[in-house]
Coordinates of C-alpha atoms in Angstrom, one line a residue:
M1 CA 40.3 269.4 293.7
R2 CA 37.7 272.2 294.0
L3 CA 37.6 275.7 292.5
S4 CA 34.2 277.8 293.1
F5 CA 33.4 281.6 292.6
V6 CA 30.5 283.3 291.4
Q7 CA 29.7 284.7 287.6
T8 CA 27.4 287.2 287.1
H9 CA 25.2 287.3 283.6
L10 CA 22.6 288.9 281.7
N11 CA 19.2 287.9 281.0
D12 CA 16.5 290.3 279.7
M13 CA 18.5 293.2 280.4
R14 CA 18.7 291.7 284.2
S15 CA 21.6 290.5 285.5
Y16 CA 21.8 287.8 288.2
A17 CA 24.8 285.7 289.9
V18 CA 25.3 282.5 289.7
P19 CA 28.4 280.2 291.9
L20 CA 29.8 278.4 289.3
K21 CA 31.9 275.3 290.9
F22 CA 35.0 273.3 289.5
S23 CA 35.7 269.9 290.6
W24 CA 38.3 267.8 289.8
P25 CA 38.0 264.0 291.5
L26 CA 38.5 260.7 291.4
K27 CA 36.3 258.9 288.4
A28 CA 35.7 256.3 291.5
R29 CA 34.2 258.6 293.4
I30 CA 30.3 259.1 292.9
N31 CA 31.1 263.0 292.1
E32 CA 28.6 266.0 293.1
I33 CA 26.5 266.4 290.0
E34 CA 25.3 262.8 290.2
A35 CA 24.7 263.0 294.4
I36 CA 22.9 265.8 293.8
K37 CA 20.7 264.5 290.8
Y38 CA 20.2 261.1 292.7
L39 CA 19.0 263.3 296.3
H40 CA 16.7 265.1 294.3
S41 CA 14.9 261.7 292.8
V42 CA 15.1 260.1 296.4
I43 CA 13.6 263.3 298.3
P44 CA 11.6 264.6 296.1
D45 CA 9.4 266.5 298.4
L46 CA 12.0 268.1 299.8
A47 CA 14.1 269.6 296.5
D48 CA 13.8 273.2 298.1
H49 CA 16.7 271.7 301.0
L50 CA 19.1 270.5 298.4
P51 CA 21.1 272.3 295.6
A52 CA 19.1 273.1 292.5
L53 CA 21.5 272.2 289.7
Q54 CA 21.5 275.3 286.9
F55 CA 23.7 273.6 284.7
S56 CA 26.0 270.4 285.4
D57 CA 28.4 268.7 282.5
N58 CA 30.8 266.8 283.1
F59 CA 35.0 266.3 281.0
T60 CA 37.5 262.8 280.6
V61 CA 40.8 263.6 279.9
P62 CA 40.6 262.6 276.2
G63 CA 37.6 265.3 275.6
L64 CA 39.6 267.7 276.6
D65 CA 42.7 266.9 275.2
L66 CA 45.2 268.1 278.5
P67 CA 48.3 268.7 277.0
W68 CA 50.1 266.3 279.5
T69 CA 48.0 263.4 277.3
K70 CA 50.5 263.8 274.3
L71 CA 54.2 263.0 276.6
D72 CA 55.4 259.5 276.0
L73 CA 54.4 258.8 280.0
T74 CA 54.2 255.1 281.7
I75 CA 50.5 255.4 283.0
T76 CA 49.9 252.6 285.6
A77 CA 47.4 252.1 288.6
E78 CA 50.5 252.8 291.0
N79 CA 51.4 256.2 289.4
H80 CA 48.1 257.4 288.4
K81 CA 44.5 257.3 288.9
E82 CA 41.9 258.5 286.8
S83 CA 39.5 261.7 287.3
G84 CA 37.7 263.6 285.3
L85 CA 36.5 267.5 285.6
H86 CA 33.2 268.0 286.8
I87 CA 30.9 271.9 286.4
L88 CA 28.1 272.5 288.4
A89 CA 26.3 276.1 288.4
S90 CA 23.7 276.0 291.0
K91 CA 21.1 278.6 292.1
L92 CA 22.9 280.9 294.3
Y93 CA 22.5 280.9 298.3
I94 CA 23.0 283.4 301.7
K95 CA 25.3 282.4 304.8
L96 CA 23.9 281.0 307.9
W97 CA 24.9 284.3 309.0
K98 CA 23.0 286.8 306.9
A99 CA 19.8 285.0 308.0
G100 CA 18.2 288.0 309.0
S101 CA 17.6 287.4 312.4
V102 CA 17.8 284.6 315.1
E103 CA 14.5 283.2 314.2
A104 CA 15.7 282.7 310.9
F105 CA 18.8 281.3 311.5
K106 CA 17.6 278.8 314.1
Q107 CA 14.6 277.3 311.0
A108 CA 17.4 277.5 308.3
W109 CA 18.9 275.5 310.3
L110 CA 16.9 273.1 311.5
D111 CA 15.4 272.7 307.6
C112 CA 19.0 271.5 307.2
V113 CA 19.4 269.2 310.4
E114 CA 15.8 267.0 309.4
C115 CA 16.7 267.6 305.7
H116 CA 20.0 265.8 306.0
Y117 CA 18.1 263.0 308.7
Q118 CA 15.8 262.2 305.5
V119 CA 19.0 262.0 303.5
W120 CA 20.1 259.4 305.1
T121 CA 17.4 257.5 305.4
K122 CA 16.4 256.9 302.1
G123 CA 19.7 258.4 299.9
E124 CA 21.9 256.9 302.6
P125 CA 24.8 259.4 301.8
L126 CA 27.3 261.5 304.5
H127 CA 28.4 264.6 303.6
R128 CA 31.1 264.6 305.8
D129 CA 31.7 268.0 305.9
L130 CA 29.3 269.7 307.5
S131 CA 30.1 272.8 308.4
E132 CA 29.4 276.6 308.9
N133 CA 30.0 277.1 304.6
N134 CA 27.4 274.4 303.8
L135 CA 24.6 274.7 305.7
M136 CA 22.7 277.8 303.4
L137 CA 19.5 279.7 303.0
Y138 CA 17.4 281.7 300.8
L139 CA 13.7 283.1 301.0
G140 CA 11.3 281.0 299.6
K141 CA 8.4 282.3 297.7
D142 CA 6.2 282.0 300.4
G143 CA 8.5 285.0 302.0
K144 CA 9.9 282.3 304.4
V145 CA 13.5 281.2 305.2
K146 CA 14.1 277.7 303.9
G147 CA 17.9 276.3 304.6
V148 CA 20.0 274.0 302.2
L149 CA 22.3 271.7 303.1
N150 CA 25.8 272.2 300.6
D151 CA 28.4 270.7 299.3
W152 CA 27.7 266.9 298.4
D153 CA 31.4 266.6 296.3
I154 CA 33.1 264.4 299.6
A155 CA 29.8 262.6 300.6
S156 CA 30.1 258.4 300.5
F157 CA 27.2 256.4 300.2
K158 CA 26.6 252.7 301.7
N159 CA 27.5 250.5 299.9
A160 CA 25.9 246.5 299.9
L161 CA 26.2 245.9 303.4
G162 CA 24.8 249.0 304.6
Q163 CA 28.4 250.5 305.5
I164 CA 29.6 253.0 304.2
D165 CA 32.3 252.0 302.0
R166 CA 35.9 252.9 302.7
L167 CA 36.6 252.1 298.8
F168 CA 35.4 255.3 297.5
A169 CA 36.1 257.1 300.7
A170 CA 39.5 260.0 300.5
H171 CA 42.6 258.2 301.8
H172 CA 42.3 260.9 304.9
R173 CA 39.6 263.0 307.0
T174 CA 37.4 264.8 305.7
G175 CA 35.5 268.0 307.5
T176 CA 36.5 271.6 308.1
P177 CA 37.9 270.6 311.4
P178 CA 37.1 273.0 314.1
F179 CA 33.1 270.8 313.6
M180 CA 34.4 267.6 312.9
A181 CA 32.9 264.9 315.6
M182 CA 35.8 264.1 318.8
D183 CA 36.3 260.7 316.8
L184 CA 37.1 261.7 313.8
L185 CA 39.9 264.0 314.9
A186 CA 42.1 261.2 316.5
S187 CA 45.1 259.9 315.5
S188 CA 45.3 256.5 313.9
S189 CA 46.5 255.2 311.0
E190 CA 44.0 255.0 308.8
P191 CA 40.7 257.2 308.6
P192 CA 38.2 256.2 311.5
T193 CA 34.9 255.0 310.3
H194 CA 32.7 258.2 309.2
L195 CA 29.3 257.3 311.2
Y196 CA 25.9 259.1 311.3
R197 CA 26.5 260.9 314.8
H198 CA 29.2 262.3 313.9
E199 CA 26.8 264.7 311.8
L200 CA 25.0 265.4 314.5
E201 CA 27.6 266.8 316.9
S202 CA 29.0 268.6 313.7
F203 CA 25.3 269.6 313.8
F204 CA 25.7 271.2 317.2
Y205 CA 29.1 273.4 317.1
I206 CA 27.6 274.7 313.9
L207 CA 24.8 276.3 315.8
L208 CA 27.3 276.8 318.9
W209 CA 30.0 279.0 316.5
G210 CA 26.7 280.4 315.2
A211 CA 25.9 281.2 318.4
L212 CA 29.3 282.6 319.0
H213 CA 29.8 284.9 315.9
Y214 CA 27.2 286.4 314.1
D215 CA 25.8 289.4 314.0
V216 CA 22.4 288.0 312.0
V217 CA 20.8 291.5 311.9
V218 CA 23.4 293.2 309.9
G219 CA 25.0 290.0 308.3
I220 CA 28.3 289.8 309.7
R221 CA 30.5 286.9 311.1
H222 CA 33.0 287.9 313.4
P223 CA 36.6 286.8 314.1
T224 CA 36.8 284.0 316.2
V225 CA 36.9 284.4 319.6
E226 CA 39.2 283.1 322.3
E227 CA 37.2 280.9 324.2
V228 CA 37.5 278.5 320.6
K229 CA 40.4 279.9 318.9
P230 CA 42.1 276.8 319.8
W231 CA 39.6 274.7 317.7
E232 CA 41.3 276.1 314.5
E233 CA 44.5 274.6 315.8
G234 CA 46.3 271.3 315.0
L235 CA 43.5 268.1 314.6
D236 CA 45.0 266.6 317.9
A237 CA 45.3 269.8 319.6
I238 CA 41.3 270.5 318.4
R239 CA 40.3 267.1 319.7
C240 CA 41.4 267.2 322.8
K241 CA 40.0 270.9 323.5
K242 CA 37.0 269.0 322.6
V243 CA 37.1 266.3 325.1
T244 CA 37.8 268.9 328.1
F245 CA 34.2 271.0 326.4
F246 CA 32.7 267.4 327.6
S247 CA 34.2 266.3 329.9
R248 CA 33.2 269.0 333.0
Y249 CA 30.8 271.7 332.5
R250 CA 33.1 274.3 334.2
D251 CA 34.9 274.0 331.5
A252 CA 32.3 274.5 328.4
E253 CA 31.3 277.7 330.5
P254 CA 33.5 280.0 329.9
V255 CA 32.9 278.8 326.2
F256 CA 28.9 279.7 326.7
K257 CA 29.2 282.8 328.5
A258 CA 30.7 283.8 325.2
I259 CA 27.6 283.3 323.3
R260 CA 26.4 286.8 322.1
P261 CA 23.5 288.4 323.8
E262 CA 20.6 287.6 320.9
F263 CA 21.9 284.4 320.7
Q264 CA 21.4 283.8 324.5
G265 CA 17.8 282.6 324.3
L266 CA 19.7 280.1 321.6
R267 CA 21.6 278.9 324.4
K268 CA 19.0 277.9 327.0
E269 CA 17.0 276.3 324.2
W270 CA 18.9 274.3 322.2
I271 CA 22.6 274.6 323.3
E272 CA 22.5 273.6 326.2
P273 CA 20.5 270.3 326.0
L274 CA 22.1 269.5 322.9
Y275 CA 25.7 269.5 325.4
W276 CA 24.2 267.9 327.6
L277 CA 22.6 264.8 325.6
I278 CA 26.3 265.1 323.4
K279 CA 28.1 264.5 326.6
G280 CA 26.3 261.9 328.3
A281 CA 26.3 259.8 324.9
Y282 CA 30.1 260.2 325.1
N283 CA 30.9 259.2 328.7
S284 CA 28.7 256.2 328.5
E285 CA 31.0 254.3 326.0
P286 CA 32.1 251.3 327.6
E287 CA 35.8 250.9 328.7
V288 CA 38.1 248.2 329.5
P289 CA 41.2 248.3 330.9
P290 CA 44.7 247.5 328.8
D291 CA 45.8 244.7 330.6
Q292 CA 42.3 242.8 330.5
E293 CA 40.2 240.9 327.7
V294 CA 37.2 241.2 328.8
Q295 CA 34.9 242.8 325.8
P296 CA 32.3 245.7 326.6
A297 CA 28.7 244.5 326.4
A298 CA 28.3 243.3 322.9
S299 CA 24.3 244.7 323.0
Y300 CA 26.1 248.6 323.3
D301 CA 26.2 250.1 319.8
Y302 CA 28.9 251.9 319.1
D303 CA 27.0 253.9 316.6
T304 CA 24.7 255.5 318.3
Y305 CA 26.3 256.0 321.8
G306 CA 24.3 252.6 323.4
G307 CA 21.1 254.4 321.3
R308 CA 22.0 257.5 323.3
L309 CA 22.7 260.0 320.4
T310 CA 20.8 259.6 317.4
F311 CA 18.1 262.1 315.0
W312 CA 15.3 261.5 317.5
T313 CA 17.1 261.7 320.9
F314 CA 18.8 265.2 318.9
M315 CA 15.2 266.3 317.7
K316 CA 13.9 265.6 321.5
A317 CA 17.0 267.7 323.2
I318 CA 16.0 270.5 321.6
K319 CA 11.8 270.0 322.2
Q320 CA 10.8 269.9 318.3
E321 CA 8.5 267.2 316.6
P322 CA 10.3 266.0 313.2
R323 CA 8.3 267.1 310.1
W324 CA 8.6 265.3 307.7
A325 CA 10.1 261.6 309.4
R326 CA 7.2 261.7 311.4
K327 CA 4.7 262.5 308.6
E328 CA 6.0 259.2 306.9
E329 CA 6.5 257.1 309.6
T330 CA 2.4 258.0 310.4
E331 CA 1.6 257.3 307.1
L332 CA 3.7 253.6 307.2
R333 CA 2.0 252.8 310.3
K334 CA -1.5 253.6 308.9
E335 CA -0.5 251.9 306.2
G336 CA 0.0 248.7 308.1
E337 CA -2.6 249.2 309.8
I338 CA -5.3 249.2 306.6
K339 CA -3.2 246.1 305.5
Q340 CA -3.7 244.8 308.9
E341 CA -7.4 244.9 309.0
T342 CA -8.1 244.0 305.1
K343 CA -6.2 241.0 306.0
E344 CA -8.5 240.6 308.7
K345 CA -11.6 240.9 307.2
V346 CA -10.5 238.2 304.8
N347 CA -9.8 235.7 306.7

């Protein structure tokens, strides 16, 4: 359970707004305060693109002296899971639809995509709820727009095996339905495994959603257009519509035609190239007839659709040179070359 609102404070006779967030997560999970502090520690150079905590604190049930703790209740592991109250205040950010221009919107979205990759490669969490409400922005001291990846309260981290640990994941699907990947919308007895490529798919939906609904100059998010209203229905219905959307271009074209005039350039530059990337990746998955026991080639990597949907293919599709990832890899390569040269000289 979580509750967020904006509180106005008075400081030196000047008022300023601070968003306050109250949550009551299970103790077994890494809470959002810990997650944000951890991410700042692993990618300090990208602190501008992570939530800036102004205040945070944790409270236990005994410490809160809640009335129910005084009742004669039989508490067991089966009927009660320990939790606590977490409060955090952060810098006040701006919604994507208030970017001011299409270019500013693009920059904020791209910042979040690249920061997200650095978070994944260094901190190893998956956000698990990327949506239009969690990608935000603000103007830096240099006057430039900076995208911020917000709300880490249901993130999951890798375990010792390098896999997202389901023990600490929620026992239900997480995400905001219109922005959830197709795989995560599928009916199953247990939540599907959340993968990095699912988050890339969510970034695509956010980009498309903005182009369909945002008047970024005026700062308005218009009501959902008819072409994607089915994406706000039940999970099975949404998955069906998205599968159809990626099956044939003729089924996707009405959605693209509904894109706002000022975003038509973005449609050609980023949206349609990413559509074709995801469409090709999704349709590359090997299929086996149900009456055959032959398994698909073991070399096919389902986590990346055979290498077709990765951060690198995503960035290549929109013709953007990665800034922070490329710089880091270049530095590591140079460091390796220097070590090799030193080794050769010694020998």
